[in-house]
Amino acid sequence: RIGSATSLSSAVINTRLQELVKLFKERTEKVKEKLTDPDVTSDDESPTASPAKLGPAAAPVPPPGGEPEGDKPAGDEHYCEMLCCTFKYRPWLVRLKNYQFPSSIDPLTNLMYVLWLFFVVMAWNWNCWLIPVRWAFPYQTPANIHYWLLMDYLCDFIYLLDILVFQTRLQFVRGGDIITDKKAMKENYLRSQRFKMDVVCLLPLDFFYFKVGVNPLLRFPRCLKYMAFFEFNNRLEAILSKAYIYRVIRTTAYLLYSLHVNSCLYYWASAYEGLGSTTWVYDGEGNSYIRCYYWAVKTLITIGGLPDPKTLFEIVFQLLNYFTGVFAFSVMIGQMRDVVGAATAGQTYYRSCMDSTIKYMNFYKIPKTVQNRVKTWYEYTWHSQGMLDELELLVQLPDKMRLDIAIDVNYNIVSKVALFQGCDRQMIFDMLKRLRSVVYLPNDYVCKKGEIGREMYIIQAGQVQVLGGPDGKTVLVTLKAGSVFGEISLLAAGGGNRRTANVIAHGFANLFILDKKDLNEILVHYPESQKLLRKKAKKMLKNNNKPKDEKGAPGDPLIIPPKADTPKLFQAALAAAGRMGGKGPLAQLRWRLKELKAMQA
């Protein structure tokens, strides 16, 4: 009994030691991988447990000599309870007080700068739209003059902040380097054309108010800050997913502004001639701005039906309106056509490709069933990924950007493939750039049994079915997204590169395809990964070549089922009993075992 207990304890100790050795090996491999590739994150890092899940041993320890944190005054610490966790936060006033304005601003990617440009453009629009109205119409009166002046000087303050705070902090490129030095950024802005225009915008012509009164025309230089407007357009279009919608709105605003200025000019001309003095001028009834705007629309769009001008001034004014209207309207129509054409360029390309393909199939009298499948492929491919061939888009980008896009799109799927786990990470990156995306329609054959295999397939979306059986139509297994197949034919050498089963698409399936030639070109630079993949390929081929009985499949029924092998120590005892020729229990047991083996055979 003492010996059995000792052997049992020694077995437990040996098992535990083996587990510890295995854990130490895994940890060593992770540390080695992290040293060779710093981008790899350690699996040992875990998020900090929330206070609700911390045990007594993990509770925060109060500082020595001080009171516990829970007894601190409520004004020092602020907590927010959400679900089962408690988070400490700062009041928004404290956060605002501690906020530090950036010393340099990237004008291409900084969303805060785009938001600031929005406010600058709003101030610019205030000046562009309301200066003509205040000049022509009698909307600015001594009773409301202080409201107009308040808004004017608020816009001037926004202009001044833009010059002093934002424009002097904009990064720029010089000699291929991004300059972020404060002095260099300020000097670059002071030497630019934009600084000169910004200074002209803020000319203090308001001092003439003391001599000529509050004349809105003295604020006309404020409309020269058009560079901020065009910069805002470029930045906004760069971050919008559907920029053509904003382009349509902007072109419509151009047309409305042209009509707005023309209505102001018409009221000024009517006031110059005398309101209601002739049938051509504004008669002074109703809403003056709406009536004049209606007249401007009919004039600029050349609808007609207007009263004939009477005086020479009216005739010249009307002729200039007609000429300007024809020119402005034709420009707006052309610009709107360009905007709509750019918005539907992809759809137009898709339709032209599909029409050319249909014309080709009709010329060669392709069967209707094949034509319908081709049309279905076009429609599904276009609606699923927005383009017919991804390579047409990626070929224009540099190699580094193509790799970044491929990692974001495909790395999560490829990294989960068991075949490539343990391979060099850079090898996987190189492989991502060689993947081709192909769409298969329902019941399309992806590969057939017996054909030469030159590709490996990774399922990005959809499902495929592996067929087998005597008739070749029995579904053996259904593979889903993230699965890989065809790797045996891709990695095998000699005659092992033939397909071993039929694979068809179950519904629409989007697959990544990797050619054998591309993989071999990549593996030349990664010998360790090549050895690992060869080893996995041999193991897969060995498993596939095993007979079914070895895999545990049901074979012929045995009269006497097989038993477990006799322990080696017991076999040695039986052999010793046989050599001694004894007649004890061991000798009888040895004779019985011989009989059982004979019956089994």
Coordinates of C-alpha atoms in Angstrom, one line a residue:
R1 CA 0.0 0.0 0.0
I2 CA 2.9 2.3 0.8
G3 CA 4.5 1.6 -2.6
S4 CA 1.2 2.2 -4.5
A5 CA 0.7 5.5 -2.7
T6 CA 4.2 6.6 -3.5
S7 CA 3.9 5.6 -7.1
L8 CA 0.6 7.5 -7.4
S9 CA 2.1 10.7 -5.8
S10 CA 5.1 10.4 -8.1
A11 CA 2.8 10.1 -11.2
V12 CA 0.9 13.2 -10.1
I13 CA 4.2 15.1 -9.6
N14 CA 5.5 14.0 -13.0
T15 CA 2.2 15.1 -14.7
R16 CA 2.4 18.5 -13.0
L17 CA 6.0 19.0 -13.9
Q18 CA 5.2 18.2 -17.6
E19 CA 2.5 20.8 -17.5
L20 CA 4.8 23.4 -16.0
V21 CA 7.5 22.6 -18.6
K22 CA 4.8 23.0 -21.4
L23 CA 3.7 26.4 -19.9
F24 CA 7.3 27.6 -19.7
K25 CA 7.9 26.6 -23.3
E26 CA 4.8 28.5 -24.5
R27 CA 5.8 31.6 -22.6
T28 CA 9.3 31.4 -24.0
E29 CA 7.9 31.2 -27.6
K30 CA 5.6 34.2 -26.9
V31 CA 8.5 36.3 -25.6
K32 CA 10.7 35.3 -28.5
E33 CA 8.0 36.2 -31.0
K34 CA 7.4 39.6 -29.2
L35 CA 11.2 40.3 -29.4
T36 CA 11.4 39.5 -33.1
D37 CA 8.1 41.3 -33.9
P38 CA 7.3 44.2 -31.6
D39 CA 3.8 44.6 -33.1
V40 CA 2.6 41.3 -31.6
T41 CA 0.6 41.9 -28.5
S42 CA 1.0 39.5 -25.6
D43 CA -1.9 37.3 -24.6
D44 CA -1.0 37.6 -21.0
E45 CA -2.1 41.2 -20.9
S46 CA -5.6 41.4 -19.5
P47 CA -7.9 44.4 -18.9
T48 CA -8.1 45.6 -15.3
A49 CA -11.0 44.1 -13.5
S50 CA -13.8 46.3 -12.5
P51 CA -14.3 47.2 -8.8
A52 CA -17.5 45.1 -8.8
K53 CA -15.6 42.0 -9.6
L54 CA -12.6 42.5 -7.4
G55 CA -12.3 40.3 -4.4
P56 CA -11.3 41.5 -0.9
A57 CA -7.6 40.9 -1.7
A58 CA -7.8 43.2 -4.7
A59 CA -9.6 46.1 -2.9
P60 CA -7.7 49.4 -3.0
V61 CA -5.5 50.0 0.0
P62 CA -5.8 53.4 1.6
P63 CA -2.7 55.5 1.8
P64 CA -0.7 55.1 5.1
G65 CA -1.6 57.6 7.7
G66 CA -4.6 58.9 5.7
E67 CA -8.3 58.2 5.6
P68 CA -9.8 55.7 3.2
E69 CA -10.7 56.9 -0.3
G70 CA -14.4 56.3 0.4
D71 CA -14.3 58.8 3.3
K72 CA -12.9 61.6 1.2
P73 CA -15.1 64.7 0.7
A74 CA -17.5 64.5 -2.2
G75 CA -16.0 67.6 -3.8
D76 CA -12.5 66.1 -4.3
E77 CA -13.6 63.0 -6.2
H78 CA -16.4 62.5 -8.7
Y79 CA -17.8 59.1 -9.5
C80 CA -20.3 57.9 -12.1
E81 CA -22.1 54.6 -11.6
M82 CA -23.1 52.6 -14.7
L83 CA -24.4 49.0 -14.5
C84 CA -22.2 47.3 -11.9
C85 CA -19.1 49.5 -12.3
T86 CA -18.0 52.8 -10.9
F87 CA -16.0 55.2 -13.0
K88 CA -14.2 58.3 -11.8
Y89 CA -14.6 61.4 -14.1
R90 CA -13.8 65.0 -14.0
P91 CA -16.4 67.8 -14.2
W92 CA -16.6 69.4 -17.7
L93 CA -15.4 72.7 -16.4
V94 CA -12.2 71.2 -15.0
R95 CA -11.7 69.3 -18.3
L96 CA -12.2 72.5 -20.2
K97 CA -9.9 74.4 -18.0
N98 CA -7.1 71.8 -18.4
Y99 CA -7.6 71.6 -22.2
Q100 CA -4.5 72.5 -24.1
F101 CA -4.8 73.9 -27.6
P102 CA -2.6 72.0 -30.0
S103 CA 0.6 73.7 -31.0
S104 CA 0.2 72.6 -34.6
I105 CA -2.8 71.6 -36.7
D106 CA -2.9 69.1 -39.6
P107 CA -5.3 70.8 -42.1
L108 CA -5.9 67.6 -44.0
T109 CA -7.0 65.3 -41.2
N110 CA -7.9 67.4 -38.2
L111 CA -11.7 67.4 -37.8
M112 CA -11.5 70.3 -35.3
Y113 CA -10.1 72.5 -38.0
V114 CA -12.9 71.5 -40.4
L115 CA -15.4 72.5 -37.7
W116 CA -13.7 75.8 -37.3
L117 CA -13.8 76.4 -41.0
F118 CA -17.5 75.8 -40.8
F119 CA -17.9 78.8 -38.4
V120 CA -15.6 80.9 -40.6
V121 CA -17.7 80.1 -43.7
M122 CA -20.9 80.9 -41.8
A123 CA -19.5 84.4 -41.0
W124 CA -18.5 84.8 -44.6
N125 CA -22.0 83.9 -45.8
W126 CA -23.5 86.4 -43.4
N127 CA -21.5 89.2 -45.1
C128 CA -22.1 87.9 -48.7
W129 CA -25.8 87.5 -48.3
L130 CA -26.8 90.3 -46.0
I131 CA -24.6 93.2 -47.2
P132 CA -26.5 93.5 -50.5
V133 CA -29.8 93.2 -48.7
R134 CA -29.0 95.9 -46.2
W135 CA -27.7 98.2 -49.0
A136 CA -30.7 97.8 -51.3
F137 CA -33.7 97.2 -49.2
P138 CA -34.9 99.4 -46.3
Y139 CA -34.4 96.6 -43.7
Q140 CA -31.6 98.4 -41.7
T141 CA -33.2 101.1 -39.6
P142 CA -32.0 103.2 -36.6
A143 CA -34.2 101.1 -34.4
N144 CA -32.4 97.8 -35.2
I145 CA -29.0 99.1 -36.1
H146 CA -27.4 97.7 -32.9
Y147 CA -28.4 94.1 -33.8
W148 CA -26.8 94.4 -37.2
L149 CA -23.6 95.9 -35.8
L150 CA -23.5 93.1 -33.1
M151 CA -23.6 90.4 -35.7
D152 CA -21.1 92.3 -37.9
Y153 CA -18.5 92.6 -35.2
L154 CA -19.0 88.9 -34.1
C155 CA -18.1 87.9 -37.7
D156 CA -15.1 90.2 -37.5
F157 CA -14.0 88.5 -34.3
I158 CA -14.2 85.1 -36.0
Y159 CA -12.1 86.4 -38.8
L160 CA -9.5 87.7 -36.3
L161 CA -9.4 84.4 -34.4
D162 CA -8.8 82.6 -37.7
I163 CA -5.8 84.8 -38.4
L164 CA -4.2 84.8 -35.0
V165 CA -5.0 81.3 -33.7
F166 CA -5.6 78.9 -36.5
Q167 CA -3.8 80.0 -39.6
T168 CA -0.5 80.5 -37.8
R169 CA -0.6 76.9 -36.5
L170 CA -1.2 75.1 -39.8
Q171 CA 1.3 72.4 -40.7
F172 CA 2.9 72.5 -44.2
V173 CA 5.2 70.4 -46.3
R174 CA 8.7 71.7 -47.3
G175 CA 11.1 69.5 -49.1
G176 CA 9.1 66.4 -48.3
D177 CA 9.1 67.1 -44.5
I178 CA 6.0 68.1 -42.4
I179 CA 6.9 71.3 -40.7
T180 CA 5.5 71.7 -37.1
D181 CA 7.8 74.4 -35.8
K182 CA 5.8 77.4 -34.5
K183 CA 8.1 80.0 -35.9
A184 CA 8.3 78.3 -39.3
M185 CA 4.5 77.9 -39.5
K186 CA 3.9 81.5 -38.7
E187 CA 6.4 82.7 -41.3
N188 CA 4.9 80.4 -43.9
Y189 CA 1.4 82.0 -43.3
L190 CA 2.8 85.6 -43.3
R191 CA 4.4 85.0 -46.7
S192 CA 1.3 83.4 -48.2
Q193 CA -1.3 85.0 -50.5
R194 CA -4.0 84.1 -48.0
F195 CA -2.5 86.3 -45.4
K196 CA -2.7 89.3 -47.7
M197 CA -6.3 88.6 -48.5
D198 CA -7.1 88.1 -44.8
V199 CA -5.6 91.5 -44.0
V200 CA -7.6 93.2 -46.8
C201 CA -10.8 91.5 -45.5
L202 CA -10.3 93.2 -42.1
L203 CA -9.6 96.7 -43.4
P204 CA -11.1 99.1 -40.7
L205 CA -13.4 101.0 -43.1
D206 CA -16.0 101.1 -40.2
F207 CA -14.3 104.3 -39.0
F208 CA -16.0 106.0 -42.0
Y209 CA -19.3 105.4 -40.2
F210 CA -18.7 108.5 -38.1
K211 CA -18.6 110.6 -41.4
V212 CA -21.1 108.9 -43.8
G213 CA -23.2 106.9 -41.4
V214 CA -23.6 103.1 -41.2
N215 CA -23.3 102.2 -44.9
P216 CA -23.2 98.4 -45.4
L217 CA -21.1 98.8 -48.6
L218 CA -18.1 99.8 -46.4
R219 CA -18.1 96.1 -45.2
F220 CA -17.8 94.8 -48.8
P221 CA -14.1 93.8 -48.2
R222 CA -15.4 91.2 -45.7
C223 CA -16.6 89.2 -48.7
L224 CA -13.0 88.6 -50.0
K225 CA -12.4 85.8 -47.6
Y226 CA -13.4 83.3 -50.3
M227 CA -10.3 81.1 -49.8
A228 CA -11.7 79.8 -46.5
F229 CA -14.9 78.8 -48.4
F230 CA -13.1 76.8 -51.0
E231 CA -10.9 75.2 -48.4
F232 CA -13.9 74.2 -46.4
N233 CA -15.4 72.6 -49.5
N234 CA -12.3 70.5 -50.2
R235 CA -12.0 69.3 -46.6
L236 CA -15.7 68.5 -46.3
E237 CA -15.8 66.5 -49.5
A238 CA -12.8 64.5 -48.4
I239 CA -14.6 63.3 -45.2
L240 CA -18.1 62.8 -46.7
S241 CA -19.0 59.3 -48.0
K242 CA -21.4 60.8 -50.5
A243 CA -19.7 64.1 -51.5
Y244 CA -21.9 64.5 -54.6
I245 CA -24.9 65.4 -52.5
Y246 CA -23.0 68.3 -51.0
R247 CA -21.9 69.3 -54.5
V248 CA -25.5 69.4 -55.7
I249 CA -26.5 71.6 -52.7
R250 CA -23.5 73.9 -53.3
T251 CA -24.3 74.4 -57.0
T252 CA -28.0 75.1 -56.1
A253 CA -26.7 77.7 -53.6
Y254 CA -24.7 79.4 -56.3
L255 CA -27.9 79.7 -58.4
L256 CA -29.9 81.0 -55.5
Y257 CA -27.2 83.6 -54.6
S258 CA -27.2 84.9 -58.2
L259 CA -30.9 85.4 -58.0
H260 CA -30.5 87.0 -54.6
V261 CA -28.0 89.6 -55.9
N262 CA -30.2 90.3 -59.0
S263 CA -33.3 90.9 -56.8
C264 CA -31.3 93.4 -54.7
L265 CA -30.2 95.2 -57.9
Y266 CA -33.8 95.3 -59.2
Y267 CA -35.0 96.9 -56.0
W268 CA -32.2 99.4 -56.2
A269 CA -33.0 100.2 -59.8
S270 CA -36.7 100.6 -58.9
A271 CA -35.9 102.9 -56.1
Y272 CA -33.6 104.9 -58.4
E273 CA -36.4 105.3 -60.9
G274 CA -39.0 105.8 -58.3
L275 CA -41.2 103.0 -56.8
G276 CA -44.3 102.7 -59.0
S277 CA -43.2 105.4 -61.4
T278 CA -43.6 103.0 -64.4
T279 CA -45.0 99.6 -65.1
W280 CA -41.5 98.1 -65.2
V281 CA -40.3 99.0 -61.7
Y282 CA -41.4 97.5 -58.4
D283 CA -44.7 99.1 -57.3
G284 CA -44.0 99.0 -53.6
E285 CA -46.8 96.6 -52.7
G286 CA -46.5 93.4 -50.7
N287 CA -43.2 91.9 -49.5
S288 CA -40.5 93.8 -51.4
Y289 CA -37.9 91.0 -51.2
I290 CA -40.3 88.2 -52.4
R291 CA -41.6 90.4 -55.3
C292 CA -38.2 91.4 -56.4
Y293 CA -36.9 87.8 -56.1
Y294 CA -39.8 86.6 -58.3
W295 CA -38.8 89.2 -60.9
A296 CA -35.2 88.1 -60.8
V297 CA -36.1 84.4 -61.3
K298 CA -38.2 85.3 -64.4
T299 CA -35.4 87.4 -65.8
L300 CA -32.3 85.2 -65.2
I301 CA -34.0 82.0 -66.3
T302 CA -35.5 83.9 -69.3
I303 CA -39.0 82.8 -68.7
G304 CA -40.5 85.9 -70.2
G305 CA -43.8 87.6 -69.5
L306 CA -42.2 90.7 -68.0
P307 CA -43.4 94.3 -68.6
D308 CA -41.5 96.2 -71.3
P309 CA -39.0 98.8 -70.0
K310 CA -39.9 102.4 -70.7
T311 CA -36.8 104.5 -70.0
L312 CA -33.2 104.2 -71.4
F313 CA -32.0 103.2 -67.9
E314 CA -34.6 100.4 -67.7
I315 CA -33.8 99.1 -71.2
V316 CA -30.0 99.0 -70.5
F317 CA -30.6 97.3 -67.1
Q318 CA -32.9 94.7 -68.7
L319 CA -30.5 93.9 -71.5
L320 CA -27.7 93.4 -69.0
N321 CA -30.0 91.2 -67.0
Y322 CA -30.8 89.0 -70.0
F323 CA -27.2 88.6 -71.0
T324 CA -26.1 87.8 -67.5
G325 CA -29.1 85.4 -67.1
V326 CA -28.2 83.4 -70.2
F327 CA -24.6 83.1 -69.2
A328 CA -25.3 82.3 -65.5
F329 CA -28.0 79.8 -66.3
S330 CA -25.8 78.0 -68.9
V331 CA -22.9 77.8 -66.4
M332 CA -25.2 76.4 -63.7
I333 CA -26.6 73.8 -66.1
G334 CA -23.1 72.7 -67.2
Q335 CA -21.9 72.5 -63.6
M336 CA -24.9 70.5 -62.5
R337 CA -24.4 68.1 -65.3
D338 CA -20.7 67.6 -64.3
V339 CA -21.8 67.0 -60.6
V340 CA -24.5 64.5 -61.6
G341 CA -22.1 62.8 -64.1
A342 CA -19.4 62.4 -61.5
A343 CA -21.9 61.0 -59.0
T344 CA -23.1 58.4 -61.4
A345 CA -19.8 57.6 -63.1
G346 CA -19.5 54.2 -61.4
Q347 CA -23.1 53.3 -62.4
T348 CA -22.5 54.4 -65.9
Y349 CA -19.3 52.2 -66.2
Y350 CA -21.2 49.3 -64.8
R351 CA -24.0 49.7 -67.3
S352 CA -21.6 50.0 -70.2
C353 CA -19.7 46.9 -69.2
M354 CA -22.9 44.9 -68.9
D355 CA -24.3 46.2 -72.2
S356 CA -21.1 45.3 -74.0
T357 CA -21.2 41.8 -72.4
I358 CA -24.8 41.3 -73.5
K359 CA -24.0 42.4 -77.0
Y360 CA -21.1 40.0 -77.2
M361 CA -23.3 37.0 -75.9
N362 CA -26.1 37.9 -78.4
F363 CA -23.6 38.0 -81.3
Y364 CA -22.3 34.5 -80.5
K365 CA -25.8 33.2 -79.6
I366 CA -24.9 32.1 -76.1
P367 CA -27.8 30.1 -74.5
K368 CA -30.2 32.1 -72.3
T369 CA -29.4 30.2 -69.2
V370 CA -25.7 31.2 -69.4
Q371 CA -26.7 34.8 -70.2
N372 CA -28.9 34.9 -67.1
R373 CA -26.1 33.6 -64.9
V374 CA -23.7 36.3 -66.3
K375 CA -26.3 39.0 -65.7
T376 CA -26.8 37.7 -62.1
W377 CA -23.0 37.8 -61.5
Y378 CA -22.8 41.4 -62.7
E379 CA -25.7 42.5 -60.5
Y380 CA -24.5 40.7 -57.4
T381 CA -20.9 41.7 -57.7
W382 CA -21.8 45.4 -58.3
H383 CA -24.3 45.6 -55.4
S384 CA -22.1 43.6 -52.9
Q385 CA -18.8 45.5 -53.4
G386 CA -19.7 48.6 -55.5
M387 CA -17.2 47.7 -58.3
L388 CA -16.5 44.9 -60.7
D389 CA -12.8 44.6 -60.1
E390 CA -11.0 45.7 -57.0
L391 CA -7.6 45.7 -58.7
E392 CA -8.7 48.6 -60.9
L393 CA -9.0 50.7 -57.7
L394 CA -5.9 49.4 -55.9
V395 CA -3.5 49.5 -58.8
Q396 CA -3.4 53.3 -58.6
L397 CA -2.2 53.2 -55.0
P398 CA 1.4 52.8 -53.7
D399 CA 2.5 49.4 -52.5
K400 CA 2.4 50.5 -48.8
M401 CA -1.2 51.8 -49.0
R402 CA -2.3 48.6 -50.8
L403 CA -0.9 46.6 -47.9
D404 CA -2.7 48.8 -45.4
I405 CA -6.0 48.3 -47.1
A406 CA -5.4 44.6 -47.5
I407 CA -4.6 44.2 -43.8
D408 CA -7.8 46.1 -42.8
V409 CA -10.0 44.1 -45.2
N410 CA -8.6 40.6 -45.2
Y411 CA -6.2 40.1 -42.2
N412 CA -8.9 39.1 -39.7
I413 CA -10.1 36.3 -42.0
V414 CA -6.7 35.0 -43.0
S415 CA -5.2 35.1 -39.5
K416 CA -7.9 32.7 -38.3
V417 CA -6.9 30.0 -40.9
A418 CA -5.3 27.2 -39.0
L419 CA -2.9 26.5 -41.9
F420 CA -1.1 29.8 -41.5
Q421 CA -1.0 30.0 -37.7
G422 CA 2.6 30.0 -36.6
C423 CA 3.9 31.4 -39.9
D424 CA 5.9 34.6 -40.1
R425 CA 3.6 37.6 -39.9
Q426 CA 5.3 39.5 -42.7
M427 CA 4.8 36.4 -44.9
I428 CA 1.1 36.7 -44.3
F429 CA 1.2 40.4 -45.1
D430 CA 2.9 39.6 -48.4
M431 CA 0.3 36.9 -49.1
L432 CA -2.6 39.3 -48.5
K433 CA -1.5 41.4 -51.4
R434 CA -1.6 38.4 -53.7
L435 CA -5.2 37.4 -52.8
R436 CA -7.8 37.7 -55.5
S437 CA -11.5 38.1 -54.7
V438 CA -13.9 36.0 -56.9
V439 CA -17.7 35.8 -56.6
Y440 CA -19.4 32.4 -57.3
L441 CA -23.1 32.0 -58.0
P442 CA -25.3 29.4 -56.4
N443 CA -24.4 25.8 -57.6
D444 CA -21.2 27.0 -59.4
Y445 CA -18.4 24.4 -59.2
V446 CA -15.5 26.0 -57.4
C447 CA -13.3 22.9 -58.1
K448 CA -13.8 19.4 -59.4
K449 CA -12.4 16.1 -58.3
G450 CA -9.4 14.9 -60.2
E451 CA -8.4 18.3 -61.8
I452 CA -5.0 19.8 -61.3
G453 CA -5.1 22.1 -58.3
R454 CA -3.2 25.4 -58.7
E455 CA -5.1 27.5 -56.2
M456 CA -6.1 27.6 -52.6
Y457 CA -9.5 29.1 -51.5
I458 CA -10.4 31.1 -48.4
I459 CA -14.1 31.8 -47.8
Q460 CA -14.7 35.5 -47.2
A461 CA -18.5 35.4 -47.2
G462 CA -21.1 32.7 -48.0
Q463 CA -20.9 28.9 -47.8
V464 CA -19.6 26.1 -50.0
Q465 CA -20.4 22.4 -49.9
V466 CA -18.0 19.5 -50.4
L467 CA -19.7 16.7 -52.4
G468 CA -18.8 13.0 -52.5
G469 CA -20.4 9.5 -52.3
P470 CA -20.9 7.0 -55.1
D471 CA -22.9 9.5 -57.2
G472 CA -20.8 12.5 -56.3
K473 CA -23.8 14.5 -55.1
T474 CA -23.8 13.6 -51.4
V475 CA -23.0 16.6 -49.2
L476 CA -20.1 15.6 -47.0
V477 CA -19.5 18.9 -45.2
T478 CA -20.5 22.6 -45.5
L479 CA -17.7 25.1 -45.1
K480 CA -18.5 28.6 -43.8
A481 CA -16.7 32.0 -43.8
G482 CA -13.1 31.7 -42.6
S483 CA -12.7 28.1 -43.8
V484 CA -9.9 27.2 -46.2
F485 CA -9.8 24.4 -48.7
G486 CA -7.6 23.4 -51.6
E487 CA -4.5 23.7 -49.5
I488 CA -3.4 20.1 -50.0
S489 CA -3.2 20.5 -53.8
L490 CA -1.4 23.9 -53.3
L491 CA 1.3 22.6 -50.9
A492 CA 1.7 19.0 -52.2
A493 CA 4.6 18.1 -54.5
G494 CA 4.7 15.5 -57.2
G495 CA 1.4 13.8 -58.0
G496 CA -0.5 15.0 -54.9
N497 CA -1.8 18.2 -56.5
R498 CA -5.0 16.8 -57.9
R499 CA -8.4 17.8 -56.3
T500 CA -9.7 15.1 -54.0
A501 CA -13.4 16.3 -54.0
N502 CA -16.0 18.4 -55.7
V503 CA -16.8 21.7 -54.2
I504 CA -19.8 23.9 -55.2
A505 CA -21.1 27.2 -54.0
H506 CA -24.1 27.0 -51.7
G507 CA -25.7 30.4 -52.5
F508 CA -23.6 33.4 -53.4
A509 CA -20.0 32.9 -52.2
N510 CA -17.2 35.4 -52.1
L511 CA -13.8 33.6 -52.0
F512 CA -10.2 34.7 -51.8
I513 CA -7.9 32.8 -54.2
L514 CA -4.2 32.3 -53.8
D515 CA -2.2 30.9 -56.7
K516 CA 0.4 28.3 -56.2
K517 CA 2.9 30.3 -58.2
D518 CA 2.4 33.4 -55.9
L519 CA 2.8 31.3 -52.7
N520 CA 6.0 29.8 -53.9
E521 CA 7.4 33.2 -54.8
I522 CA 6.6 34.4 -51.3
L523 CA 7.9 31.3 -49.5
V524 CA 11.4 31.7 -51.1
H525 CA 12.0 34.7 -48.7
Y526 CA 10.6 32.9 -45.6
P527 CA 12.3 29.5 -45.3
E528 CA 11.1 28.8 -41.7
S529 CA 7.5 29.4 -42.8
Q530 CA 8.1 27.2 -45.8
K531 CA 9.3 24.3 -43.6
L532 CA 6.3 24.7 -41.3
L533 CA 3.8 24.7 -44.2
R534 CA 5.6 21.6 -45.8
K535 CA 5.3 19.8 -42.5
K536 CA 1.6 20.6 -42.2
A537 CA 1.1 19.5 -45.8
K538 CA 2.8 16.1 -45.2
K539 CA 0.6 15.6 -42.1
M540 CA -2.6 16.4 -44.0
L541 CA -1.6 14.0 -46.9
K542 CA -0.8 11.3 -44.3
N543 CA -4.2 11.7 -42.6
N544 CA -6.0 11.7 -46.0
N545 CA -4.1 8.5 -47.1
K546 CA -5.0 6.5 -44.0
P547 CA -7.5 3.7 -44.5
K548 CA -10.9 4.2 -43.0
D549 CA -10.4 1.4 -40.4
E550 CA -7.4 3.4 -39.0
K551 CA -9.6 6.5 -38.6
G552 CA -12.1 4.6 -36.5
A553 CA -14.7 4.0 -39.3
P554 CA -16.8 0.8 -38.9
G555 CA -15.1 -2.1 -40.6
D556 CA -16.1 -5.8 -40.7
P557 CA -17.6 -7.0 -37.4
L558 CA -15.3 -9.0 -35.2
I559 CA -16.4 -12.1 -33.3
I560 CA -14.1 -11.2 -30.4
P561 CA -13.6 -7.4 -30.1
P562 CA -10.0 -6.3 -29.8
K563 CA -8.7 -5.7 -26.3
A564 CA -6.2 -3.3 -24.9
D565 CA -2.5 -4.2 -25.3
T566 CA -1.0 -6.2 -22.4
P567 CA 1.2 -4.0 -20.2
K568 CA 5.0 -4.5 -20.8
L569 CA 5.7 -5.4 -17.2
F570 CA 3.0 -8.1 -17.3
Q571 CA 4.3 -9.4 -20.6
A572 CA 7.8 -9.8 -19.1
A573 CA 6.3 -11.8 -16.2
L574 CA 4.5 -14.1 -18.6
A575 CA 7.6 -14.6 -20.7
A576 CA 9.6 -15.5 -17.6
A577 CA 7.0 -18.0 -16.5
G578 CA 7.1 -19.6 -19.9
R579 CA 10.8 -20.0 -19.9
M580 CA 10.7 -21.5 -16.4
G581 CA 8.0 -24.0 -17.5
G582 CA 6.0 -23.6 -14.4
K583 CA 2.4 -24.6 -13.8
G584 CA 1.3 -21.7 -11.7
P585 CA -1.4 -19.2 -12.4
L586 CA 0.9 -17.2 -14.7
A587 CA 1.5 -20.2 -16.9
Q588 CA -2.2 -20.9 -17.1
L589 CA -3.0 -17.2 -18.0
R590 CA -0.3 -17.3 -20.7
W591 CA -1.9 -20.4 -22.3
R592 CA -5.3 -18.7 -22.2
L593 CA -4.0 -15.6 -23.9
K594 CA -2.4 -17.7 -26.7
E595 CA -5.8 -19.3 -27.3
L596 CA -7.5 -15.9 -27.5
K597 CA -5.0 -14.6 -30.0
A598 CA -5.4 -17.6 -32.2
M599 CA -9.2 -17.2 -32.2
Q600 CA -8.8 -13.5 -33.1
A601 CA -6.6 -14.3 -36.0

